mmCIF file of C-alpha atoms in Angstrom:
data_model
loop_
_atom_site.group_PDB
_atom_site.id
_atom_site.type_symbol
_atom_site.label_atom_id
_atom_site.label_comp_id
_atom_site.label_asym_id
_atom_site.label_seq_id
_atom_site.Cartn_x
_atom_site.Cartn_y
_atom_site.Cartn_z
ATOM 1 C CA ALA A 1 -235.346 104.491 -204.135
ATOM 2 C CA ILE A 2 -237.402 105.841 -201.002
ATOM 3 C CA MET A 3 -240.020 103.675 -201.955
ATOM 4 C CA VAL A 4 -238.224 100.561 -201.531
ATOM 5 C CA GLN A 5 -236.802 101.655 -197.982
ATOM 6 C CA ASN A 6 -240.509 102.519 -196.999
ATOM 7 C CA LYS A 7 -241.979 99.002 -198.242
ATOM 8 C CA ARG A 8 -239.356 97.505 -195.535
ATOM 9 C CA LYS A 9 -240.686 98.910 -192.893
ATOM 10 C CA LYS A 10 -243.634 97.833 -190.612
ATOM 11 C CA THR A 11 -243.741 101.607 -189.333
ATOM 12 C CA ARG A 12 -245.000 103.127 -192.632
ATOM 13 C CA LYS A 13 -248.028 100.464 -192.498
ATOM 14 C CA LEU A 14 -248.979 101.263 -188.730
ATOM 15 C CA ARG A 15 -248.769 104.883 -189.171
ATOM 16 C CA GLY A 16 -252.334 106.276 -188.248
ATOM 17 C CA HIS A 17 -252.954 103.212 -185.694
ATOM 18 C CA VAL A 18 -252.789 104.880 -182.452
ATOM 19 C CA SER A 19 -250.882 102.091 -180.222
ATOM 20 C CA HIS A 20 -248.267 100.771 -183.035
ATOM 21 C CA GLY A 21 -249.637 97.241 -182.895
ATOM 22 C CA LYS A 22 -248.326 97.226 -178.736
ATOM 23 C CA GLY A 23 -251.661 96.983 -177.218
ATOM 24 C CA ARG A 24 -253.396 99.850 -174.868
ATOM 25 C CA VAL A 25 -253.636 98.016 -171.828
ATOM 26 C CA GLY A 26 -250.452 96.861 -171.194
ATOM 27 C CA LYS A 27 -248.257 100.036 -172.596
ATOM 28 C CA HIS A 28 -244.911 99.617 -174.671
ATOM 29 C CA ARG A 29 -242.941 100.782 -172.115
ATOM 30 C CA LYS A 30 -238.977 101.426 -172.500
ATOM 31 C CA HIS A 31 -237.134 98.538 -170.972
ATOM 32 C CA PRO A 32 -240.217 96.839 -168.191
ATOM 33 C CA GLY A 33 -237.667 93.624 -167.385
ATOM 34 C CA GLY A 34 -234.437 95.585 -167.266
ATOM 35 C CA ARG A 35 -231.534 95.811 -169.681
ATOM 36 C CA GLY A 36 -229.878 93.061 -171.103
ATOM 37 C CA ASN A 37 -229.223 90.175 -168.485
ATOM 38 C CA ALA A 38 -230.814 91.903 -165.562
ATOM 39 C CA GLY A 39 -232.636 89.766 -163.003
ATOM 40 C CA GLY A 40 -231.068 86.374 -163.443
ATOM 41 C CA GLY A 41 -230.941 86.058 -159.798
ATOM 42 C CA HIS A 42 -234.214 87.506 -159.206
ATOM 43 C CA HIS A 43 -237.368 88.270 -161.190
ATOM 44 C CA HIS A 44 -235.699 85.967 -164.474
ATOM 45 C CA ARG A 45 -234.464 83.043 -162.513
ATOM 46 C CA ILE A 46 -236.876 80.646 -163.410
ATOM 47 C CA ASN A 47 -235.166 81.166 -167.251
ATOM 48 C CA PHE A 48 -231.836 81.050 -166.145
ATOM 49 C CA ASP A 49 -232.004 78.052 -164.115
ATOM 50 C CA LYS A 50 -233.702 76.542 -166.847
ATOM 51 C CA TYR A 51 -231.725 77.366 -169.951
ATOM 52 C CA HIS A 52 -228.347 78.156 -168.261
ATOM 53 C CA PRO A 53 -227.504 76.025 -165.767
ATOM 54 C CA GLY A 54 -224.171 76.629 -163.872
ATOM 55 C CA TYR A 55 -224.375 80.140 -165.482
ATOM 56 C CA PHE A 56 -223.523 81.744 -161.537
ATOM 57 C CA GLY A 57 -220.930 80.972 -159.115
ATOM 58 C CA LYS A 58 -217.433 80.166 -159.174
ATOM 59 C CA VAL A 59 -215.648 76.583 -160.308
ATOM 60 C CA GLY A 60 -212.013 75.656 -159.861
ATOM 61 C CA MET A 61 -209.146 77.344 -158.584
ATOM 62 C CA ARG A 62 -207.859 80.666 -159.095
ATOM 63 C CA HIS A 63 -204.367 81.633 -159.996
ATOM 64 C CA PHE A 64 -203.063 85.180 -159.294
ATOM 65 C CA HIS A 65 -200.366 86.604 -161.930
ATOM 66 C CA LYS A 66 -200.775 83.859 -164.354
ATOM 67 C CA THR A 67 -197.715 83.851 -166.918
ATOM 68 C CA ASN A 68 -197.682 81.545 -169.883
ATOM 69 C CA GLN A 69 -194.012 80.886 -170.044
ATOM 70 C CA LYS A 70 -194.625 78.205 -167.063
ATOM 71 C CA TYR A 71 -197.352 76.203 -169.457
ATOM 72 C CA HIS A 72 -195.824 76.594 -172.989
ATOM 73 C CA CYS A 73 -195.132 73.241 -174.146
ATOM 74 C CA PRO A 74 -195.487 72.412 -177.926
ATOM 75 C CA THR A 75 -196.155 69.231 -178.986
ATOM 76 C CA VAL A 76 -195.447 66.818 -181.683
ATOM 77 C CA ASN A 77 -196.810 63.712 -182.890
ATOM 78 C CA LEU A 78 -194.842 60.679 -183.488
ATOM 79 C CA ASP A 79 -195.590 60.650 -187.252
ATOM 80 C CA ARG A 80 -193.917 64.212 -187.659
ATOM 81 C CA VAL A 81 -191.336 63.373 -185.767
ATOM 82 C CA TRP A 82 -188.692 61.931 -188.308
ATOM 83 C CA SER A 83 -189.722 65.339 -190.169
ATOM 84 C CA LEU A 84 -187.563 67.052 -187.992
ATOM 85 C CA VAL A 85 -184.534 65.867 -189.109
ATOM 86 C CA PRO A 86 -183.266 65.408 -193.219
ATOM 87 C CA GLU A 87 -184.636 62.645 -195.196
ATOM 88 C CA GLN A 88 -181.355 61.968 -196.212
ATOM 89 C CA THR A 89 -180.615 61.200 -192.073
ATOM 90 C CA ARG A 90 -183.288 58.264 -192.345
ATOM 91 C CA LEU A 91 -182.216 56.677 -195.241
ATOM 92 C CA ASP A 92 -178.018 57.268 -194.184
ATOM 93 C CA TYR A 93 -179.243 55.250 -190.825
ATOM 94 C CA LYS A 94 -181.867 52.964 -192.434
ATOM 95 C CA ASP A 95 -179.078 49.671 -193.238
ATOM 96 C CA ASN A 96 -176.961 50.610 -190.267
ATOM 97 C CA LYS A 97 -177.746 48.150 -187.399
ATOM 98 C CA GLU A 98 -175.103 49.807 -185.109
ATOM 99 C CA LEU A 99 -175.620 53.556 -184.960
ATOM 100 C CA ALA A 100 -179.450 54.825 -184.853
ATOM 101 C CA PRO A 101 -180.279 58.922 -185.450
ATOM 102 C CA VAL A 102 -180.739 61.142 -182.560
ATOM 103 C CA ILE A 103 -183.575 63.482 -183.220
ATOM 104 C CA ASP A 104 -183.646 66.616 -180.607
ATOM 105 C CA CYS A 105 -187.323 67.652 -180.535
ATOM 106 C CA VAL A 106 -186.701 70.679 -178.445
ATOM 107 C CA ARG A 107 -184.066 72.299 -180.937
ATOM 108 C CA ALA A 108 -186.792 71.909 -183.257
ATOM 109 C CA GLY A 109 -189.063 73.856 -180.809
ATOM 110 C CA TYR A 110 -190.962 70.787 -179.436
ATOM 111 C CA PHE A 111 -190.713 70.147 -175.886
ATOM 112 C CA LYS A 112 -193.488 66.934 -175.458
ATOM 113 C CA VAL A 113 -193.796 63.893 -178.094
ATOM 114 C CA LEU A 114 -197.369 62.441 -178.347
ATOM 115 C CA GLY A 115 -198.107 58.854 -179.689
ATOM 116 C CA LYS A 116 -200.348 59.508 -182.988
ATOM 117 C CA GLY A 117 -199.108 57.495 -185.892
ATOM 118 C CA VAL A 118 -196.683 55.286 -186.827
ATOM 119 C CA LEU A 119 -193.145 55.199 -186.912
ATOM 120 C CA PRO A 120 -191.148 53.334 -189.804
ATOM 121 C CA LYS A 121 -189.313 50.436 -188.454
ATOM 122 C CA GLN A 122 -186.043 51.749 -187.830
ATOM 123 C CA PRO A 123 -184.139 52.511 -184.225
ATOM 124 C CA VAL A 124 -184.482 56.221 -183.525
ATOM 125 C CA ILE A 125 -183.125 57.983 -180.135
ATOM 126 C CA VAL A 126 -185.790 60.817 -179.477
ATOM 127 C CA LYS A 127 -184.920 63.617 -176.947
ATOM 128 C CA ALA A 128 -187.682 65.830 -175.375
ATOM 129 C CA LYS A 129 -188.646 67.096 -172.277
ATOM 130 C CA PHE A 130 -192.025 64.967 -172.123
ATOM 131 C CA PHE A 131 -193.235 62.048 -174.061
ATOM 132 C CA THR A 132 -196.537 60.477 -173.461
ATOM 133 C CA ARG A 133 -196.958 56.494 -172.454
ATOM 134 C CA LEU A 134 -198.020 55.368 -175.941
ATOM 135 C CA ALA A 135 -195.254 57.606 -177.769
ATOM 136 C CA GLU A 136 -192.732 55.936 -175.663
ATOM 137 C CA ASP A 137 -194.212 52.437 -176.290
ATOM 138 C CA LYS A 138 -193.668 53.088 -179.873
ATOM 139 C CA ILE A 139 -190.332 54.349 -180.070
ATOM 140 C CA LYS A 140 -189.288 51.483 -178.334
ATOM 141 C CA ALA A 141 -191.377 49.109 -180.222
ATOM 142 C CA VAL A 142 -189.097 49.817 -183.150
ATOM 143 C CA GLY A 143 -186.302 49.542 -181.191
ATOM 144 C CA GLY A 144 -185.321 52.934 -179.961
ATOM 145 C CA CYS A 145 -185.395 54.568 -176.793
ATOM 146 C CA CYS A 146 -186.564 57.832 -175.137
ATOM 147 C CA VAL A 147 -184.291 60.581 -173.754
ATOM 148 C CA LEU A 148 -185.418 63.048 -171.123
ATOM 149 C CA ILE A 149 -184.004 66.154 -171.328
ATOM 150 C CA SER A 150 -184.767 69.561 -168.997
#
């Protein structure tokens, strides 16, 4: 087992060679350029500017004491809206020209309706806090309507 480990290490080969492959003139010192990202604004400036543009400085506005409930807005796509009510509901209203089923997205935990996918050609009333323009157009195209609730 020891032989295998010794084969792995370059150190074994370099035993007896004074400078250990690091040269005599510019000696192998501990951290000649500083540790880690040191010198980004000074002696390593060229590297940072060339390969990491925009690393320094600020961007955007600060938001003190940001709590996430203000931004809580789960979304649902149109192709999944019908899955929020039982399949039977859709079949019950399929041939009914007078009535349309109501799908309350907020009750299902979704605040915003997005416009991906196709809707069955069947009128439906969708309730949500927000609708994208595309979602609204597609719902109206099948004869339904969008109801905003707070």
